[in-house]
Coordinates of C-alpha atoms in Angstrom, one line a residue:
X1 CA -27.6 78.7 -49.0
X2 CA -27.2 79.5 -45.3
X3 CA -28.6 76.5 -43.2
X4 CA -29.1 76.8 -39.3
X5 CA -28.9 73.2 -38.1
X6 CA -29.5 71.9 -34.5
X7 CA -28.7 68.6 -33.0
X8 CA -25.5 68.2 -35.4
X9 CA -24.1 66.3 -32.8
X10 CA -27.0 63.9 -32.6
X11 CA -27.9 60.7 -34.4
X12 CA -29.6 62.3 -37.4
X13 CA -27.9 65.9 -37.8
X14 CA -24.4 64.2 -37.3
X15 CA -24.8 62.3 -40.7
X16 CA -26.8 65.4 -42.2
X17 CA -23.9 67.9 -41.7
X18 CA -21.4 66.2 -44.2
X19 CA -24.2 66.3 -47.1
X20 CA -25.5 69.6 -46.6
X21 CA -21.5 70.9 -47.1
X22 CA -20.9 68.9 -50.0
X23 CA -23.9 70.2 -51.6
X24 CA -22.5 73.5 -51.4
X25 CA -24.8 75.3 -48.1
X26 CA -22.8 77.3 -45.1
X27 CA -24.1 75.7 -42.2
X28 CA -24.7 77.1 -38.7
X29 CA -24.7 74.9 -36.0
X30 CA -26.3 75.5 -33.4
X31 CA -25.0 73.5 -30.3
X32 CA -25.5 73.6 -26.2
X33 CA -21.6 73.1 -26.1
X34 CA -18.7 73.9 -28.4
X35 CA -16.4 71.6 -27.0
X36 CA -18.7 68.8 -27.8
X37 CA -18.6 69.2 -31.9
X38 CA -16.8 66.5 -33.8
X39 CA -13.7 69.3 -34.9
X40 CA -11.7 66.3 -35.1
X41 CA -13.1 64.7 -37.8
X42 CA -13.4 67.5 -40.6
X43 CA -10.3 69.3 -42.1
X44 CA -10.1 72.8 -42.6
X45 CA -11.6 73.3 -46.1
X46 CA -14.5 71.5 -44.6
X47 CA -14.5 73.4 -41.5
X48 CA -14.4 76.4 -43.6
X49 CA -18.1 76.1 -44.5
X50 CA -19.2 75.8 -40.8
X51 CA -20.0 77.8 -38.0
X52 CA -20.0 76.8 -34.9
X53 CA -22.8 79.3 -32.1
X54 CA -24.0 78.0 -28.8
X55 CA -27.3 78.2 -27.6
X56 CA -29.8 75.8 -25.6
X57 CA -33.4 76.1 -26.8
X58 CA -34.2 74.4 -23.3
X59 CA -33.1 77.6 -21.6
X60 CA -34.6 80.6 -24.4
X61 CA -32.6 83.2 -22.8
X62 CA -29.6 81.7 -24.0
X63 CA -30.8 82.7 -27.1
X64 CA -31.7 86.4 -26.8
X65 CA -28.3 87.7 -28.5
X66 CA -28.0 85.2 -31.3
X67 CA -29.0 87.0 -34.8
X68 CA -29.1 84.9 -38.0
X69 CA -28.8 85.0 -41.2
X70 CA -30.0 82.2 -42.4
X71 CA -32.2 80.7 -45.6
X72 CA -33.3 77.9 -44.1
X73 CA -33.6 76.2 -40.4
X74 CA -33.4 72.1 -39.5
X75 CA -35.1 71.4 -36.2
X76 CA -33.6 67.7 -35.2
X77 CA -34.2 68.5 -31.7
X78 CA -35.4 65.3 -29.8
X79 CA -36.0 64.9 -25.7
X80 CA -37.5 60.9 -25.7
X81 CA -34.1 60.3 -23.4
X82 CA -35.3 62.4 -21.3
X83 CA -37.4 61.9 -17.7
X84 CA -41.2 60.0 -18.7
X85 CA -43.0 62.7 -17.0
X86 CA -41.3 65.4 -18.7
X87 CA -40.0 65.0 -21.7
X88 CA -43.5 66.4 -23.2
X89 CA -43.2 69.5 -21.7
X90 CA -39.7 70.2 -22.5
X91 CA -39.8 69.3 -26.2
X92 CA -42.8 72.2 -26.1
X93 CA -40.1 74.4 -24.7
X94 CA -37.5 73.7 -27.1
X95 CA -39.7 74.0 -30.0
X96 CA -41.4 77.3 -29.0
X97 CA -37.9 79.0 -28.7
X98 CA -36.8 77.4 -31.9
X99 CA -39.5 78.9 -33.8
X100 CA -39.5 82.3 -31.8
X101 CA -35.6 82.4 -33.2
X102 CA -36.5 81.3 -36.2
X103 CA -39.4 84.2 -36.8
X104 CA -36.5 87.0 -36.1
X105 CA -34.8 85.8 -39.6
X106 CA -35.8 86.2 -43.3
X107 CA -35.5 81.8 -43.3
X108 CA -38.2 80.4 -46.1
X109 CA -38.1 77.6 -44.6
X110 CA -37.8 75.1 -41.7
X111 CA -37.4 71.5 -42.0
X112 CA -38.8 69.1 -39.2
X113 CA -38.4 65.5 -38.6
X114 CA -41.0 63.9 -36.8
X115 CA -42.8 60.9 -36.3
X116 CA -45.5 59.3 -38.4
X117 CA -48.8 59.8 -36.0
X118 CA -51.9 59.3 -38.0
X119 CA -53.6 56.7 -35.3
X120 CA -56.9 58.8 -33.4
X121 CA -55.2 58.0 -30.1
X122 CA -51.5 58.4 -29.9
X123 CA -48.5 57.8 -27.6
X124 CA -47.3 60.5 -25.4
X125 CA -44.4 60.4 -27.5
X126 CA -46.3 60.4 -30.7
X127 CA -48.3 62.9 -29.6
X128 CA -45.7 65.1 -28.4
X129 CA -43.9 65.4 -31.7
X130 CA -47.0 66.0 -33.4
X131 CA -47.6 69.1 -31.1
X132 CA -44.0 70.2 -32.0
X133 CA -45.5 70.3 -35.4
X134 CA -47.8 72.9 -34.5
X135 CA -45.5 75.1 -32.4
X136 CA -42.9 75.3 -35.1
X137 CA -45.7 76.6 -37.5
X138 CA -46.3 79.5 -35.0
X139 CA -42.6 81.2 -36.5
X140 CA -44.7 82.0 -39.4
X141 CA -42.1 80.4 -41.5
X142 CA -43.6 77.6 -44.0
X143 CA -42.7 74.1 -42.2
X144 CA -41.9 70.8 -44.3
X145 CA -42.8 68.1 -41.6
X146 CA -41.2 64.7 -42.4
X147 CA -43.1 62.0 -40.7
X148 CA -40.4 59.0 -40.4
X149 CA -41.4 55.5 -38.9
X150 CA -38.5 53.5 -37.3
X151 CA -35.1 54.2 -38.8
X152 CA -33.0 51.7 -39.2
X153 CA -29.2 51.6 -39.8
X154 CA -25.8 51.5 -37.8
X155 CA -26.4 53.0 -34.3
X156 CA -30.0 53.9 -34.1
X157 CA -32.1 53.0 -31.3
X158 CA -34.5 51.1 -32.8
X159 CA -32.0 48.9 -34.6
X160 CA -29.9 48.4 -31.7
X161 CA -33.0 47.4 -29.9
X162 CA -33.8 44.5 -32.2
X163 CA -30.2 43.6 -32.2
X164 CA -30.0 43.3 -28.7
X165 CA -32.9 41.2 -28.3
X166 CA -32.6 38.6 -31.2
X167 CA -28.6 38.2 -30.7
X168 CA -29.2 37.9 -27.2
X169 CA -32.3 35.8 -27.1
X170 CA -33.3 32.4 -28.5
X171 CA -36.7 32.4 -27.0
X172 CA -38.8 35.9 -26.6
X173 CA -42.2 35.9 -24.6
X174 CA -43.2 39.1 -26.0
X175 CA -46.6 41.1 -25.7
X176 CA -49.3 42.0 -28.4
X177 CA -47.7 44.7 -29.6
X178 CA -45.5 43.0 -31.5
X179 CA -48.5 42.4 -33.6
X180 CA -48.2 46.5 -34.7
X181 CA -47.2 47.4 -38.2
X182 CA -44.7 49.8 -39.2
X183 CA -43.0 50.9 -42.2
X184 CA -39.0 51.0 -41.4
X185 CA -36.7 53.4 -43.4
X186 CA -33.1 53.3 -44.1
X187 CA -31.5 56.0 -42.2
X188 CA -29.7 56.3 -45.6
X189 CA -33.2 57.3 -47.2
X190 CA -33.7 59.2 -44.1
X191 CA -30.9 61.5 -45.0
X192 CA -32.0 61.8 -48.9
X193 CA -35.2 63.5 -47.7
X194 CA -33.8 66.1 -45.4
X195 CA -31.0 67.0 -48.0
X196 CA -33.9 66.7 -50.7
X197 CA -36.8 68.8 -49.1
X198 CA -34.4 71.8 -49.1
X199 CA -35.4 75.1 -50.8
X200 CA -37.8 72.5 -52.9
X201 CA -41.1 75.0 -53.0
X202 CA -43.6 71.5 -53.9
X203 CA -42.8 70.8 -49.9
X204 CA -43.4 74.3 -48.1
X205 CA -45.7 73.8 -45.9
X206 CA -46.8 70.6 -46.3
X207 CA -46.1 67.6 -44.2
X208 CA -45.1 64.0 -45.9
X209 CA -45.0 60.3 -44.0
X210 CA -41.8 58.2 -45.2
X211 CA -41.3 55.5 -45.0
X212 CA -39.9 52.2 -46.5
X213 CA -41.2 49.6 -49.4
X214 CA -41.7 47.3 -46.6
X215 CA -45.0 46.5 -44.1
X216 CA -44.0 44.1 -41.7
X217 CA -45.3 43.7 -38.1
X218 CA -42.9 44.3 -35.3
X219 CA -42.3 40.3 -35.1
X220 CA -41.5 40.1 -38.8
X221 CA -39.0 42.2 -38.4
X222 CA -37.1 40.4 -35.4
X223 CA -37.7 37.3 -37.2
X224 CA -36.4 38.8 -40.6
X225 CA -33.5 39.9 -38.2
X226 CA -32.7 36.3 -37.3
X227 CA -32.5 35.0 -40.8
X228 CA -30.5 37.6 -41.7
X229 CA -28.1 36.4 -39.0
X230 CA -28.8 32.7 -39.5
X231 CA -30.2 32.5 -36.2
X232 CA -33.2 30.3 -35.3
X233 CA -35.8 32.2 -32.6
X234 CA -39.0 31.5 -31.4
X235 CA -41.3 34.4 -30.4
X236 CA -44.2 33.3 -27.8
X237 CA -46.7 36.4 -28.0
X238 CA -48.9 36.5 -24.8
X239 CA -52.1 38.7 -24.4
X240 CA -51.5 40.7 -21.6
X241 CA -47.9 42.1 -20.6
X242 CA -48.6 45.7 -19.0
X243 CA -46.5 48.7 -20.5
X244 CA -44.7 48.5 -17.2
X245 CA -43.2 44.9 -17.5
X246 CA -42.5 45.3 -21.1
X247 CA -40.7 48.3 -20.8
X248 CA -38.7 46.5 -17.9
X249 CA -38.3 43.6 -20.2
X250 CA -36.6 45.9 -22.8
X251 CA -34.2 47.8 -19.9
X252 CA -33.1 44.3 -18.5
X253 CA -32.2 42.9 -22.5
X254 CA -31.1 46.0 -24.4
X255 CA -29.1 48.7 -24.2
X256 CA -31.9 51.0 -23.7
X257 CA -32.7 53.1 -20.5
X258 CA -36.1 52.2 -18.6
X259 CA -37.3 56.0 -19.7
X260 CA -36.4 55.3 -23.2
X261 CA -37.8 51.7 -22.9
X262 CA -41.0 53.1 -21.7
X263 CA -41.7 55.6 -24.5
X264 CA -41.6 53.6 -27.1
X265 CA -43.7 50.6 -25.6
X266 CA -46.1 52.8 -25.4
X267 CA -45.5 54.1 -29.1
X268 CA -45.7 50.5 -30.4
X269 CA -49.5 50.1 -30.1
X270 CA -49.7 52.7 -32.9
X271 CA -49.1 51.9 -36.1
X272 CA -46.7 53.7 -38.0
X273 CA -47.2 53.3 -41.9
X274 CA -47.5 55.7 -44.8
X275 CA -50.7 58.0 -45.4
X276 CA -50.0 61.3 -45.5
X277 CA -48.7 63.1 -47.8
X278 CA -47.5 61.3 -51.3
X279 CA -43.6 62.6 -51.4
X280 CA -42.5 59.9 -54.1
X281 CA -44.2 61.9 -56.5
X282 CA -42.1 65.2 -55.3
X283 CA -38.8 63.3 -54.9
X284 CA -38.3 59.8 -55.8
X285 CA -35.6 57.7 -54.5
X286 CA -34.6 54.4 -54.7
X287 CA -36.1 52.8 -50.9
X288 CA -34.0 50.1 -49.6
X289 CA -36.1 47.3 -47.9
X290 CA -35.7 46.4 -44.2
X291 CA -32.9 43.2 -45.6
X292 CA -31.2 45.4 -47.1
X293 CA -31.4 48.3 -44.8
X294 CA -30.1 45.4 -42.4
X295 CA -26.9 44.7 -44.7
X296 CA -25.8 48.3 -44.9
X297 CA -25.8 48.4 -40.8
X298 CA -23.7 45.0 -40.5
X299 CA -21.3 46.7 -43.6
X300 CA -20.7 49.7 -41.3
X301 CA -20.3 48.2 -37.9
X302 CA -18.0 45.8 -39.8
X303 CA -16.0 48.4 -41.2
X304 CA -15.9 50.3 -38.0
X305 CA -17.6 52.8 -39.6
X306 CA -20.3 53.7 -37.2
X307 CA -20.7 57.6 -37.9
X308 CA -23.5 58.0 -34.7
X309 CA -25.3 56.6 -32.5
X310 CA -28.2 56.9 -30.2
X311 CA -26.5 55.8 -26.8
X312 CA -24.6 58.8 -27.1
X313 CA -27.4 60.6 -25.8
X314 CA -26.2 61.8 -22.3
X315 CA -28.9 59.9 -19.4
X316 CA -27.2 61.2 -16.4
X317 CA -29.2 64.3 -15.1
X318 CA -26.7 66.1 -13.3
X319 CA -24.5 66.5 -16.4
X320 CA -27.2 66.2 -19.1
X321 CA -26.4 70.1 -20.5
X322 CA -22.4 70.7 -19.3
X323 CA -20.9 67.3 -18.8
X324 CA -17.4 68.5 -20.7
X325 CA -17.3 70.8 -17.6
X326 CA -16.7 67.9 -15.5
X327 CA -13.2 67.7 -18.1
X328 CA -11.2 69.5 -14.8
X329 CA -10.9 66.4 -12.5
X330 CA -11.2 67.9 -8.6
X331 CA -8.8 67.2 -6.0
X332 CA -10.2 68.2 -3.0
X333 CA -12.2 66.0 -1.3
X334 CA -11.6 63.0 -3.5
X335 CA -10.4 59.7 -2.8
X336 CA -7.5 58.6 -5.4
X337 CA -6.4 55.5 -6.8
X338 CA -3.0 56.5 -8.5
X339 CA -0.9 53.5 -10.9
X340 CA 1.9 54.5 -12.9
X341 CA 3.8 51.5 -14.9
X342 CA 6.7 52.4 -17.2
X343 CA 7.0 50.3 -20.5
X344 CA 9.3 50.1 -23.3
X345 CA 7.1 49.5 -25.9
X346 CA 6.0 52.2 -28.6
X347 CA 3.5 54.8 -27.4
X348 CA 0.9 54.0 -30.2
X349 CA 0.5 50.8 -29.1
X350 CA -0.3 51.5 -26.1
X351 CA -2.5 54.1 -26.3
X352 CA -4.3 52.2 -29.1
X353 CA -4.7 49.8 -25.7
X354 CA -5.6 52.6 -24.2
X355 CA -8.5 54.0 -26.8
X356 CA -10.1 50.3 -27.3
X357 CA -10.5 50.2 -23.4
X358 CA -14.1 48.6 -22.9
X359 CA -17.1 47.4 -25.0
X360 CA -16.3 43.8 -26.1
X361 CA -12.4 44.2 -25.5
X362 CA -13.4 44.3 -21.8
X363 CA -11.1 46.5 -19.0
X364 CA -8.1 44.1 -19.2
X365 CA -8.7 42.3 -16.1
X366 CA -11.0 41.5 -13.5
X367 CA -13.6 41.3 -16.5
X368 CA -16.5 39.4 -14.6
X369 CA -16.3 42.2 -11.4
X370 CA -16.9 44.6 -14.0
X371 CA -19.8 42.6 -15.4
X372 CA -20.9 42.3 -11.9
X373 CA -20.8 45.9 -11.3
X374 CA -22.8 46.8 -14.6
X375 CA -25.3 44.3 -13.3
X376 CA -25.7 46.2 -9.4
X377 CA -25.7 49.3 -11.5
X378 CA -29.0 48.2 -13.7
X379 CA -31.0 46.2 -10.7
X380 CA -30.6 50.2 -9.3
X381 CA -31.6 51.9 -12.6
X382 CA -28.7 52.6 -13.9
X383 CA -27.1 52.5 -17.4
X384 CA -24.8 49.0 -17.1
X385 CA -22.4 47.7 -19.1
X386 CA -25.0 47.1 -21.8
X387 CA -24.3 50.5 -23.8
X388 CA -21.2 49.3 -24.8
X389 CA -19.4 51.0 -27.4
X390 CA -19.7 53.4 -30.7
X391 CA -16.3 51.9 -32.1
X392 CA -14.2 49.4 -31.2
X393 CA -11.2 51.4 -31.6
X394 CA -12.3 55.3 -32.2
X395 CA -13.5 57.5 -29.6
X396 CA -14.5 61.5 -29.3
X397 CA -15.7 63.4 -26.5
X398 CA -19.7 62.6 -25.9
X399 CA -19.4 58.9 -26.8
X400 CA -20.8 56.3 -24.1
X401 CA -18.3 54.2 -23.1
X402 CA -20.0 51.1 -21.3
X403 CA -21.1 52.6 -18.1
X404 CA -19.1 55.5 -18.3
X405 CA -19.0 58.9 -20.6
X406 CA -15.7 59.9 -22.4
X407 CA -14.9 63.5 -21.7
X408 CA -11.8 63.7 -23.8
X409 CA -10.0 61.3 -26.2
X410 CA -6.8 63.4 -27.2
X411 CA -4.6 61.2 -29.0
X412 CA -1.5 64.3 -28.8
X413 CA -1.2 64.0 -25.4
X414 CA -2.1 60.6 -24.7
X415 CA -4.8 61.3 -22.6
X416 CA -8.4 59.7 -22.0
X417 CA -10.5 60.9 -19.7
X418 CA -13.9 59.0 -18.5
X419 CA -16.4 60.3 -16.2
X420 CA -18.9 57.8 -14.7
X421 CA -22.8 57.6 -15.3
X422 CA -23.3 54.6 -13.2
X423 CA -25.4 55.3 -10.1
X424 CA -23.3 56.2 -7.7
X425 CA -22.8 58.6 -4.0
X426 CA -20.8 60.8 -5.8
X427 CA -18.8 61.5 -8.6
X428 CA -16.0 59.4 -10.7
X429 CA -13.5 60.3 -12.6
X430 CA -11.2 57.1 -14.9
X431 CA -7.8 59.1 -16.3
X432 CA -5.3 57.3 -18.8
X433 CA -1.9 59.3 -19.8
X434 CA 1.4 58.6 -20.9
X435 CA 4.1 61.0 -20.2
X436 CA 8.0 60.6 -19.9
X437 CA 9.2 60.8 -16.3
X438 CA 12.8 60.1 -15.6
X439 CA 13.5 59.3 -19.2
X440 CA 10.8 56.6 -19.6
X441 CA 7.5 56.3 -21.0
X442 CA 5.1 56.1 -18.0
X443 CA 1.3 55.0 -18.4
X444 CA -0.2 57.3 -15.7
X445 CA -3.9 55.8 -14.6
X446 CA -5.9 57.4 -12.4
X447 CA -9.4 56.8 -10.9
X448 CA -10.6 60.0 -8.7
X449 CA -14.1 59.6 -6.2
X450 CA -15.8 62.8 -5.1
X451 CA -17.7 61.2 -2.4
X452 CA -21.4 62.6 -1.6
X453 CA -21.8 61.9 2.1
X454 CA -21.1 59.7 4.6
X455 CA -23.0 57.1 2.4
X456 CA -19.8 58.1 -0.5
X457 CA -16.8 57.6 2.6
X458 CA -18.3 54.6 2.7
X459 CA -18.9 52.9 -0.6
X460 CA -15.4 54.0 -1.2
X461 CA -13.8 51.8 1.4
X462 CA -16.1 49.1 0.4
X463 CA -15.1 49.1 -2.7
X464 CA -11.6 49.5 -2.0
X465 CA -10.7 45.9 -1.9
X466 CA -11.9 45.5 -5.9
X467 CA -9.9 48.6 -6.4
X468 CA -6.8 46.8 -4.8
X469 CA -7.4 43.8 -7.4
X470 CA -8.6 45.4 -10.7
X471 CA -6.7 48.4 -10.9
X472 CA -2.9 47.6 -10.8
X473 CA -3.6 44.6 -13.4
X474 CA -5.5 46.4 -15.7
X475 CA -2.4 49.1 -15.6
X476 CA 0.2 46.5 -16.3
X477 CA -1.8 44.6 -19.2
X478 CA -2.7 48.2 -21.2
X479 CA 1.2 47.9 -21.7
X480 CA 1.5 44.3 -21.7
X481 CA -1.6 43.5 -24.5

């Protein structure tokens, strides 16, 4: 068959893409930017059985010249990152031009994954993705809605959300909420639908919840967390914490942005279990329970074997839709900070330096500036240090990389290149190469400001000081390390 899939560079449709080629399907992948799709990390054969078009269903006439030929559609589209105020309206957007697409093609079917939503009064974002529902039905193509509740493996948010806050800590003061029940699924099992629900006629048109074999309450599953880890906690629940302060509360602990935070405080006052639909009967799998969905997350971040993740998701505005334009670092205008060190050692080892820059490596010196950076950054509301990483020692164009976004990782020439998403007057550019000048190897480092302002002049020579301190250390222990 001939799939379209969006959001194959996403959290879902990056792990989707492998299965759908190994079971045999072309696949079309429809992305907002070529430069950002993993080529990297498939060989040719593979390749072979992809195509690669660029469109943004945010922007519909992007789309007017595409024709398809397609059998079937996946619509993994998903704007919760986006701003509070709008992400409603622009996942209405996306979804009308998906299915206006979508109607031009002789596709049987399209394949949606939502969120379970069966409470009277919903969520914005609940509600949101059930309207998506109804918009996608408007193609005229039969729509197979899959209803998930929180997904849990390596690198999704919701995961990484209760990782952050049981690791991190011992005592939580938490509001009622936690009292909610929801049904959490294995991302694994997650993927077995999608794959499953394909060209299977018992789902056309019909819409399923999934979900896994376990009920638990949102503090069951922190607590179930901490055993899991041999950690003792103690949650206090108190009756009144406004959406506000707990959405704060979860920006200030996790990883997660205050817009992201926000959405799914207000999501977690629904409960999200299994009613509709009764898919077991249509396609049963073997559900792994929250433990065990828990395991397979550990095994994976253990093996450095995270495949996605949800922090990839791009939260700086400016460069939300074109950020690998940003790849062509300016000159004009900027302030530079130039170090180049020649070494002796082997070049892999030092870019392998290099590409494990960050996360819980650290930046090779001055560690507790940078910590204190990350912290200005989030009391402003900014991103922080708190992302972290997707690998410890991988890294591919799109990845978050602490408070910064990589915008190429080309291991041939020796060259990473970061931009920043901190809140800043201007723009920020990070550069690591190794080249030969004069007959030795030469690590080149090079941090670039674009100043906005006379407020950017100045934060520069503020900051220059740290600059003077950090940077020619950190050069000279990427070679030394």
């Amino acid at each position: 068959m001939r799939i379209l899939l969006t959001g194959s560079t996403g959290y879902i449709g990056r792990r989707l893409l492998p299965i759908l080629v190994q079971a045999g399907h072309h696949v079309i992948c429809l992305v907002r930017d070529k430069r950002r799709f993993d080529w990297d990390d498939f060989d040719t054969d593979f390749l072979s059985h992809v195509a690669v078009i660029e469109g943004d269903l945010s922007m519909p006439e992007t789309l007017k010249d595409i024709e398809l030929d397609i059998d079937a559609a996946y619509y993994m589209v998903h704007s919760l990152s986006n701003s509070y105020s709008k992400f409603s309206d622009i996942e209405q957007v996306t979804a009308q031009s998906f299915a206006d697409l979508i109607g031009k093609t002789k596709a049987k079917q399209i394949i949606y994954l939502s969120g379970i939503s069966n409470d009277d009064e919903l969520s914005e974002h609940l509600q949101s993705r059930k309207d998506v529902e109804s918009v996608l039905k408007s193609s005229g193509v039969p729509v197979t809605v899959l209803r998930a509740a929180i997904i849990i493996g390596s690198g999704s948010a919701s995961f990484e959300i209760i990782r952050d806050l049981v690791e991190k800590l011992p005592v939580m003061v938490a509001p009622k909420w936690l009292k909610s029940k929801c049904q959490p699924l294995a991302v694994r099992n997650v993927i077995e639908y999608l794959a499953a629900v394909l060209n299977n006629e018992k789902t056309f048109g019909k819409t399923f919840d999934i979900g896994g074999p376990d009920i638990l309450t949102y503090k069951q599953m922190l607590l179930q967390y901490a055993k899991s880890r041999k950690l003792r906690r103690f949650i206090i629940s108190v009756p009144v914490l406004s959406p506000k302060l707990s959405s704060l509360w979860l920006y200030f602990v996790t990883s997660t942005s205050y817009t992201l935070g926000r959405n799914l405080v207000d999501s977690m006052k629904n409960d999200v279990v299994v009613k509709e639909g009764d898919i077991t009967s249509i396609i049963p799998l073997k559900l792994y329970s929250y433990s065990e969905a828990l395991d397979m997350a550990f095994s994976k971040i253990s093996q450095k074997n995270v495949i996605s993740s949800w922090k990839d998701a791009v939260v700086n505005d400016t460069i939300q839709n074109n950020f690998l334009d940003f790849i062509d670092v300016p000159n004009h205008g900027c302030f530079h900070d130039v170090r180049n060190v020649a070494f002796t050692r082997a070049i892999p080892e030092v870019r392998k330096n290099i590409w494990e820059i960050g996360g819980d490596r650290g930046w090779y010196y001055g560690n507790w500036m940078w910590k204190i950076r990350g912290f200005m950054d989030l009391m402003v509301g900014g991103v922080g240090l708190r992302r972290g990483r997707r690998s410890p020692s991988d890294l591919k164009a799109g990845d978050s990389l602490d408070f910064w976004r990589v915008l190429l990782a080309d291991e041939k020439e020796n060259r990473l290149l970061l931009y920043a998403e901190m809140k800043l007057p201007g723009e920020a550019w990070l550069e690591f190469k190794i080249k030969e000048q004069d007959g030795q190897n030469v690590l080149h480092q090079k941090a670039t400001f674009r100043p906005l302002g006379l407020w950017g002049r100045l934060y520069w020579y503020l900051v220059l000081p740290f600059h003077f301190l950090i940077f020619p250390m950190m050069a000279k222990n990427i070679i030394k390390y």
